[in-house]
Short mmCIF file of C-alpha atoms in Angstrom, two decimals:
data_model
loop_
_atom_site.label_atom_id
_atom_site.label_comp_id
_atom_site.label_asym_id
_atom_site.label_seq_id
_atom_site.Cartn_x
_atom_site.Cartn_y
_atom_site.Cartn_z
CA MET A 1 -14.93 14.59 -7.16
CA LYS A 2 -15.88 10.78 -7.28
CA VAL A 3 -13.11 8.21 -7.40
CA LEU A 4 -13.32 4.50 -7.67
CA VAL A 5 -11.20 2.74 -5.12
CA THR A 6 -10.72 -1.28 -5.63
CA GLY A 7 -9.99 -2.96 -2.54
CA GLY A 8 -11.45 -0.36 -0.74
CA ALA A 9 -12.49 -2.26 2.04
CA GLY A 10 -8.71 -3.23 2.98
CA TYR A 11 -6.21 -1.82 5.11
CA ILE A 12 -4.60 0.83 2.80
CA GLY A 13 -7.65 1.27 0.57
CA SER A 14 -10.11 2.21 3.43
CA THR A 15 -7.63 4.51 4.77
CA ILE A 16 -7.60 6.20 1.03
CA CYS A 17 -11.46 6.31 1.30
CA SER A 18 -11.20 7.96 4.84
CA ALA A 19 -8.83 10.63 3.42
CA LEU A 20 -10.89 11.34 0.28
CA LEU A 21 -13.91 11.89 2.31
CA ASP A 22 -12.12 14.31 4.97
CA GLN A 23 -11.49 16.34 1.54
CA GLY A 24 -14.67 16.48 0.28
CA HIS A 25 -14.40 13.89 -2.27
CA THR A 26 -16.61 10.98 -2.96
CA PRO A 27 -14.70 7.35 -2.94
CA ILE A 28 -16.77 4.68 -4.96
CA VAL A 29 -15.62 1.33 -3.07
CA LEU A 30 -15.41 -1.86 -5.20
CA ASP A 31 -14.44 -4.82 -3.11
CA SER A 32 -15.15 -8.57 -3.21
CA LEU A 33 -14.77 -8.97 1.13
CA ILE A 34 -12.36 -11.75 0.66
CA ARG A 35 -9.90 -10.01 2.62
CA GLY A 36 -11.52 -6.66 3.22
CA ARG A 37 -14.06 -5.80 5.98
CA GLN A 38 -17.78 -4.83 5.65
CA GLU A 39 -17.17 -2.69 9.03
CA PHE A 40 -14.74 -0.49 6.70
CA VAL A 41 -17.49 0.53 4.07
CA GLN A 42 -20.40 1.16 6.35
CA ASP A 43 -21.93 4.54 5.03
CA ARG A 44 -19.66 4.79 1.90
CA ILE A 45 -20.87 4.06 -1.64
CA PHE A 46 -19.95 0.24 -1.66
CA TYR A 47 -20.14 -2.57 -4.37
CA GLN A 48 -19.33 -5.94 -3.36
CA GLY A 49 -17.79 -8.06 -6.19
CA ASP A 50 -14.56 -9.11 -8.16
CA ILE A 51 -12.50 -6.34 -10.08
CA SER A 52 -12.93 -8.93 -13.38
CA ASP A 53 -16.59 -8.45 -13.26
CA GLN A 54 -17.16 -6.50 -16.39
CA SER A 55 -20.68 -6.05 -15.61
CA LEU A 56 -20.34 -4.74 -12.80
CA ILE A 57 -17.54 -2.20 -13.50
CA LYS A 58 -20.12 -1.22 -16.17
CA GLN A 59 -23.21 -0.64 -13.55
CA ILE A 60 -20.45 1.22 -11.24
CA PHE A 61 -19.86 3.83 -14.35
CA THR A 62 -23.92 3.86 -15.18
CA ASP A 63 -24.54 4.88 -11.67
CA HIS A 64 -21.55 7.34 -11.46
CA PRO A 65 -20.40 8.64 -14.79
CA GLU A 66 -18.44 11.16 -13.50
CA ILE A 67 -15.88 8.98 -11.41
CA TYR A 68 -12.70 11.03 -12.69
CA ALA A 69 -10.17 8.42 -11.92
CA THR A 70 -9.56 4.88 -10.42
CA ILE A 71 -7.39 4.02 -7.40
CA HIS A 72 -6.64 0.35 -8.15
CA CYS A 73 -5.63 -1.11 -4.33
CA ALA A 74 -7.38 -5.06 -4.96
CA ALA A 75 -4.83 -7.65 -4.59
CA LEU A 76 -3.91 -10.53 -2.78
CA ILE A 77 -0.45 -9.02 -0.66
CA LEU A 78 1.14 -11.90 1.85
CA VAL A 79 4.24 -13.05 0.43
CA PRO A 80 4.63 -16.56 2.17
CA GLU A 81 1.10 -17.28 0.57
CA SER A 82 1.82 -16.20 -2.91
CA THR A 83 4.90 -18.96 -2.56
CA GLU A 84 2.60 -21.46 -1.74
CA ASN A 85 0.17 -20.32 -4.12
CA PRO A 86 1.60 -18.59 -7.21
CA LEU A 87 -0.94 -19.41 -9.51
CA GLY A 88 -3.56 -17.66 -7.43
CA TYR A 89 -1.61 -14.84 -7.12
CA TYR A 90 -1.02 -14.39 -10.64
CA ARG A 91 -4.74 -15.04 -11.25
CA ALA A 92 -5.96 -12.42 -8.52
CA ASN A 93 -3.16 -9.76 -9.08
CA VAL A 94 -2.72 -10.19 -13.02
CA GLN A 95 -5.37 -11.84 -14.97
CA LYS A 96 -8.20 -10.02 -12.88
CA SER A 97 -6.33 -6.77 -12.91
CA LEU A 98 -6.00 -6.82 -16.95
CA ASP A 99 -10.00 -7.73 -16.97
CA LEU A 100 -10.15 -4.13 -14.77
CA PHE A 101 -8.30 -2.21 -17.11
CA ASP A 102 -10.05 -3.59 -19.98
CA ALA A 103 -13.33 -2.51 -18.37
CA LEU A 104 -11.72 0.89 -17.38
CA MET A 105 -11.07 1.70 -20.90
CA GLN A 106 -14.40 0.34 -22.23
CA ASN A 107 -16.28 2.72 -19.71
CA GLY A 108 -14.20 6.07 -20.90
CA CYS A 109 -12.09 5.86 -17.34
CA LYS A 110 -8.65 6.98 -18.82
CA ARG A 111 -6.89 7.81 -15.32
CA VAL A 112 -5.58 4.98 -13.25
CA ILE A 113 -3.32 4.87 -10.09
CA PHE A 114 -2.07 2.05 -9.30
CA SER A 115 -0.89 0.49 -6.07
CA SER A 116 2.69 -1.37 -6.37
CA THR A 117 5.35 -2.16 -3.75
CA ALA A 118 9.00 -1.34 -3.00
CA SER A 119 9.56 -4.87 -2.71
CA LEU A 120 10.37 -4.99 -6.57
CA TYR A 121 13.94 -2.88 -5.89
CA ASP A 122 17.26 -5.03 -5.64
CA VAL A 123 19.37 -4.03 -2.78
CA VAL A 124 21.61 -1.44 -3.47
CA GLU A 125 24.75 0.28 -1.92
CA GLY A 126 23.80 2.89 0.72
CA PHE A 127 20.22 1.07 0.62
CA SER A 128 18.42 4.48 -0.84
CA VAL A 129 16.62 4.04 -4.08
CA ASP A 130 14.90 6.23 -6.41
CA GLU A 131 12.54 5.00 -9.43
CA SER A 132 15.37 4.33 -11.84
CA ALA A 133 17.07 1.93 -9.17
CA PRO A 134 17.64 -1.99 -10.39
CA LEU A 135 14.60 -4.22 -9.82
CA LYS A 136 14.74 -7.74 -8.32
CA PRO A 137 11.33 -8.91 -7.31
CA SER A 138 11.81 -11.97 -5.02
CA SER A 139 8.54 -13.08 -4.18
CA PRO A 140 5.70 -14.36 -6.43
CA TYR A 141 3.95 -11.65 -4.76
CA SER A 142 6.34 -8.66 -5.92
CA ARG A 143 6.73 -10.16 -9.80
CA THR A 144 2.52 -9.80 -9.84
CA LYS A 145 3.14 -6.23 -9.35
CA LEU A 146 5.96 -5.92 -11.84
CA CYS A 147 3.83 -7.58 -14.25
CA MET A 148 1.16 -5.19 -13.92
CA GLU A 149 3.62 -2.21 -13.87
CA LEU A 150 4.83 -3.68 -17.42
CA ALA A 151 1.22 -4.23 -18.51
CA LEU A 152 0.26 -0.60 -17.79
CA GLU A 153 3.05 1.14 -19.15
CA ASP A 154 2.41 -0.95 -22.60
CA PHE A 155 -1.16 0.11 -22.56
CA THR A 156 -0.48 3.55 -22.37
CA ARG A 157 1.55 3.55 -25.16
CA ALA A 158 -1.07 1.85 -27.42
CA TYR A 159 -4.45 3.40 -26.06
CA ASP A 160 -5.93 6.67 -24.98
CA PHE A 161 -5.37 5.65 -21.20
CA ARG A 162 -2.75 7.23 -18.64
CA ALA A 163 -1.33 5.78 -15.36
CA ILE A 164 0.44 6.88 -12.40
CA THR A 165 2.19 3.62 -10.23
CA LEU A 166 3.07 4.20 -6.84
CA ARG A 167 5.40 1.93 -4.81
CA TYR A 168 4.87 1.74 -1.66
CA PHE A 169 7.66 1.19 1.11
CA ASN A 170 6.33 -0.13 4.47
CA PRO A 171 2.94 1.30 5.90
CA ILE A 172 2.55 1.23 9.58
CA GLY A 173 -0.17 2.92 11.89
CA ALA A 174 -3.75 3.53 11.43
CA ASP A 175 -6.54 6.42 10.30
CA PRO A 176 -5.94 8.91 13.07
CA GLU A 177 -9.74 8.62 13.88
CA LEU A 178 -9.20 5.07 14.32
CA ARG A 179 -12.03 4.29 11.69
CA THR A 180 -9.97 1.50 9.77
CA GLY A 181 -6.56 -0.22 10.20
CA GLN A 182 -4.75 -3.43 9.83
CA GLN A 183 -7.29 -5.89 9.07
CA LEU A 184 -5.71 -9.33 8.04
CA GLU A 185 -6.27 -12.10 10.67
CA ARG A 186 -2.54 -13.03 10.75
CA VAL A 187 -0.03 -9.93 11.20
CA SER A 188 2.97 -10.33 9.37
CA HIS A 189 4.69 -6.78 9.47
CA ALA A 190 7.42 -5.89 11.85
CA LEU A 191 5.70 -3.38 13.58
CA ASP A 192 2.40 -5.15 14.12
CA LYS A 193 4.62 -8.14 14.99
CA ILE A 194 6.05 -6.02 17.94
CA ILE A 195 2.59 -5.16 19.00
CA GLU A 196 1.49 -8.27 18.94
CA ALA A 197 4.17 -9.76 21.13
CA HIS A 198 4.10 -6.68 23.46
CA THR A 199 0.41 -6.99 23.95
CA LEU A 200 0.45 -10.96 24.58
CA GLY A 201 3.60 -10.94 26.71
CA GLN A 202 5.49 -12.79 24.31
CA THR A 203 9.30 -12.20 22.96
CA PHE A 204 9.91 -10.31 19.78
CA ASN A 205 12.63 -12.04 17.19
CA ILE A 206 14.73 -9.74 15.76
CA THR A 207 15.74 -11.73 12.40
CA GLY A 208 18.90 -11.06 11.03
CA THR A 209 21.59 -9.02 12.76
CA GLU A 210 24.74 -9.45 10.47
CA TRP A 211 23.41 -7.33 7.34
CA PRO A 212 25.59 -4.44 6.01
CA THR A 213 23.73 -1.97 7.90
CA ARG A 214 24.86 0.67 10.50
CA ASP A 215 23.63 -1.59 13.46
CA GLY A 216 23.62 -4.86 11.55
CA SER A 217 19.82 -5.40 11.40
CA GLY A 218 17.48 -4.96 8.28
CA ILE A 219 16.47 -1.49 7.27
CA ARG A 220 13.25 -0.29 5.95
CA ASP A 221 11.35 2.95 5.34
CA TYR A 222 8.38 2.75 7.20
CA ILE A 223 5.63 5.45 6.38
CA HIS A 224 2.51 6.16 8.17
CA VAL A 225 -0.46 4.87 6.23
CA TRP A 226 -2.18 8.45 6.58
CA ASP A 227 0.41 10.02 4.73
CA LEU A 228 0.42 7.32 2.30
CA ALA A 229 -3.46 7.78 1.89
CA LYS A 230 -3.08 11.68 1.23
CA ALA A 231 -0.01 11.01 -1.50
CA HIS A 232 -3.06 9.11 -3.38
CA ILE A 233 -5.29 12.18 -3.09
CA LYS A 234 -2.36 14.33 -4.48
CA ALA A 235 -1.76 12.01 -7.28
CA VAL A 236 -5.47 12.14 -8.37
CA LEU A 237 -5.46 16.00 -8.41
CA GLU A 238 -2.15 16.38 -9.98
CA PHE A 239 -2.76 13.96 -12.55
CA ASP A 240 -3.03 15.84 -15.26
CA ARG A 241 -0.31 18.37 -14.43
CA VAL A 242 1.91 15.58 -14.11
CA PHE A 243 1.58 14.43 -17.53
CA SER A 244 1.43 18.00 -19.09
CA GLU A 245 4.58 19.34 -16.94
CA PHE A 246 6.77 16.66 -16.14
CA THR A 247 6.78 13.73 -18.87
CA THR A 248 6.01 13.40 -22.36
CA GLU A 249 5.14 9.92 -21.71
CA LYS A 250 1.81 8.68 -20.31
CA TYR A 251 3.32 6.62 -17.43
CA ARG A 252 4.65 7.67 -14.39
CA VAL A 253 6.37 6.04 -11.32
CA PHE A 254 6.58 7.46 -7.85
CA ASN A 255 8.32 6.35 -4.52
CA LEU A 256 6.17 6.77 -1.41
CA GLY A 257 8.32 6.83 1.48
CA THR A 258 9.87 9.02 4.30
CA GLY A 259 13.18 9.07 2.57
CA ASN A 260 14.96 7.84 5.95
CA GLY A 261 15.81 4.20 6.55
CA THR A 262 15.03 2.89 9.72
CA THR A 263 16.75 -0.35 11.36
CA VAL A 264 14.85 -3.21 13.01
CA PHE A 265 16.79 -2.25 16.25
CA GLU A 266 15.83 1.37 15.77
CA LEU A 267 12.01 0.15 15.21
CA VAL A 268 12.14 -1.44 18.56
CA GLN A 269 13.78 1.50 20.35
CA ALA A 270 11.20 3.82 18.79
CA PHE A 271 8.52 1.42 20.20
CA GLU A 272 10.12 1.18 23.50
CA ASN A 273 10.11 5.18 23.64
CA VAL A 274 6.54 5.22 23.26
CA ILE A 275 5.58 2.77 25.62
CA GLY A 276 8.09 3.78 28.21
CA ARG A 277 9.84 0.78 28.74
CA PRO A 278 11.40 -2.12 27.13
CA ILE A 279 10.02 -5.22 25.35
CA LEU A 280 11.09 -8.54 25.53
CA LYS A 281 13.30 -9.57 22.72
CA GLN A 282 15.73 -11.76 21.16
CA LEU A 283 18.39 -12.10 18.54
CA ALA A 284 17.35 -14.64 15.66
CA PRO A 285 18.62 -15.86 12.42
CA PRO A 286 17.38 -14.39 9.12
CA ARG A 287 13.78 -15.95 7.64
CA PRO A 288 14.26 -17.60 4.12
CA GLY A 289 13.81 -14.59 1.37
CA ASP A 290 15.07 -11.97 3.88
CA VAL A 291 17.21 -9.01 2.42
CA ALA A 292 19.12 -6.10 4.06
CA GLY A 293 16.48 -3.92 2.64
CA ALA A 294 16.02 -0.52 1.15
CA TYR A 295 14.47 2.96 1.76
CA ALA A 296 13.01 5.41 -0.59
CA ASN A 297 14.33 8.54 -2.22
CA PRO A 298 10.85 10.35 -2.61
CA THR A 299 12.12 13.37 -4.42
CA ARG A 300 9.92 12.65 -7.57
CA ALA A 301 6.92 12.58 -5.43
CA ASN A 302 7.76 15.96 -3.51
CA THR A 303 8.66 17.61 -6.60
CA GLU A 304 5.85 16.60 -9.16
CA LEU A 305 3.10 15.65 -6.76
CA GLY A 306 3.77 18.04 -3.91
CA TRP A 307 3.46 15.38 -1.49
CA TYR A 308 5.63 15.10 2.11
CA PRO A 309 5.10 12.79 4.63
CA GLU A 310 4.31 14.69 7.58
CA SER A 311 4.03 11.96 10.23
CA SER A 312 6.87 10.84 12.81
CA LEU A 313 7.59 7.21 13.37
CA GLU A 314 6.42 7.75 17.00
CA THR A 315 2.95 8.94 15.97
CA ALA A 316 2.45 6.11 13.63
CA ILE A 317 3.43 3.71 16.20
CA GLU A 318 1.16 5.27 19.05
CA LEU A 319 -1.88 5.03 16.27
CA GLY A 320 -0.80 1.06 15.37
CA LEU A 321 -1.18 0.49 19.09
CA LYS A 322 -4.32 2.36 19.63
CA TRP A 323 -5.84 0.47 16.53
CA PHE A 324 -4.86 -2.97 17.75
CA ALA A 325 -6.41 -2.16 21.19
CA LYS A 326 -9.64 -1.54 19.35
CA ARG A 327 -9.81 -4.01 16.64
CA LYS A 328 -10.64 -6.65 18.85
CA GLU A 329 -14.01 -5.24 19.77
CA PHE A 330 -14.25 -3.85 16.34
CA LEU A 331 -13.51 -6.60 14.07
CA GLY A 332 -13.24 -9.44 16.71
CA LEU A 333 -9.76 -10.25 15.86
CA ASP A 334 -7.10 -10.66 18.94
CA PHE A 335 -4.23 -10.64 16.08
#
């Protein structure tokens, strides 16, 4: 089976491509390489270009008319950057995605799997959210994702087109074979910052310790990126069955998380257990825009996609450490 993967030279997109290859499928990668890496598409079918380039999309489908579905991962994803440059984010994530969906429909691609985010959710009592939980996107980045979710839902109602949206919680770790991993020059997620601080002998700041969680630190749902990648393959393989057995609509949303909330203190403790010693750490006030957090209720993905995460938090941490030890040589990046 051939699957078009936009953003397939980025962290998550490249991991999805590796998982597709491992299961005997053929990813067709489209990436501008603005944030993606050339190293991640070696020996893969690769088209360098913009997702809004309709002539390029047409060429891809001319070359590969048997493409079964499109997984749309291409996006700008840095929250602070989105606050500084919301216009750029709306152009990249909304305007260009609209052009992409138009081109897909023109070229007969009627199955789309959209990469979205759990940062759409509002904070709720108990912190566990299912797909019907209230939404409250808190940054221009997350609002661009909500815009595209709404657009996709409208498109499925008007056109011969179906879409699955996957709301990611907090991806960590790397491809188990270390073919790909986090590629951004400045790491920003909690585990990556812990690895950076540990590797450089610096102090990790635990920001915010008075949230209404069990230990006062923020709570998240950390999911191994390899489990996340395999969920996309499940979404492709079960796509038609989802719409024939579970809904009369042509649009479906799934949470992708472990179903377990992990606080920052607990993440630090798990990291220390993996390396076998304490790290330098200190308490700090919350950053602007920080929230207590949330974790997934993934029952719908379990039931309809037959997907369950398999990796432990410790396994994801171990692979994250191995990847960051490799990436300086592989990508020429320190952190």
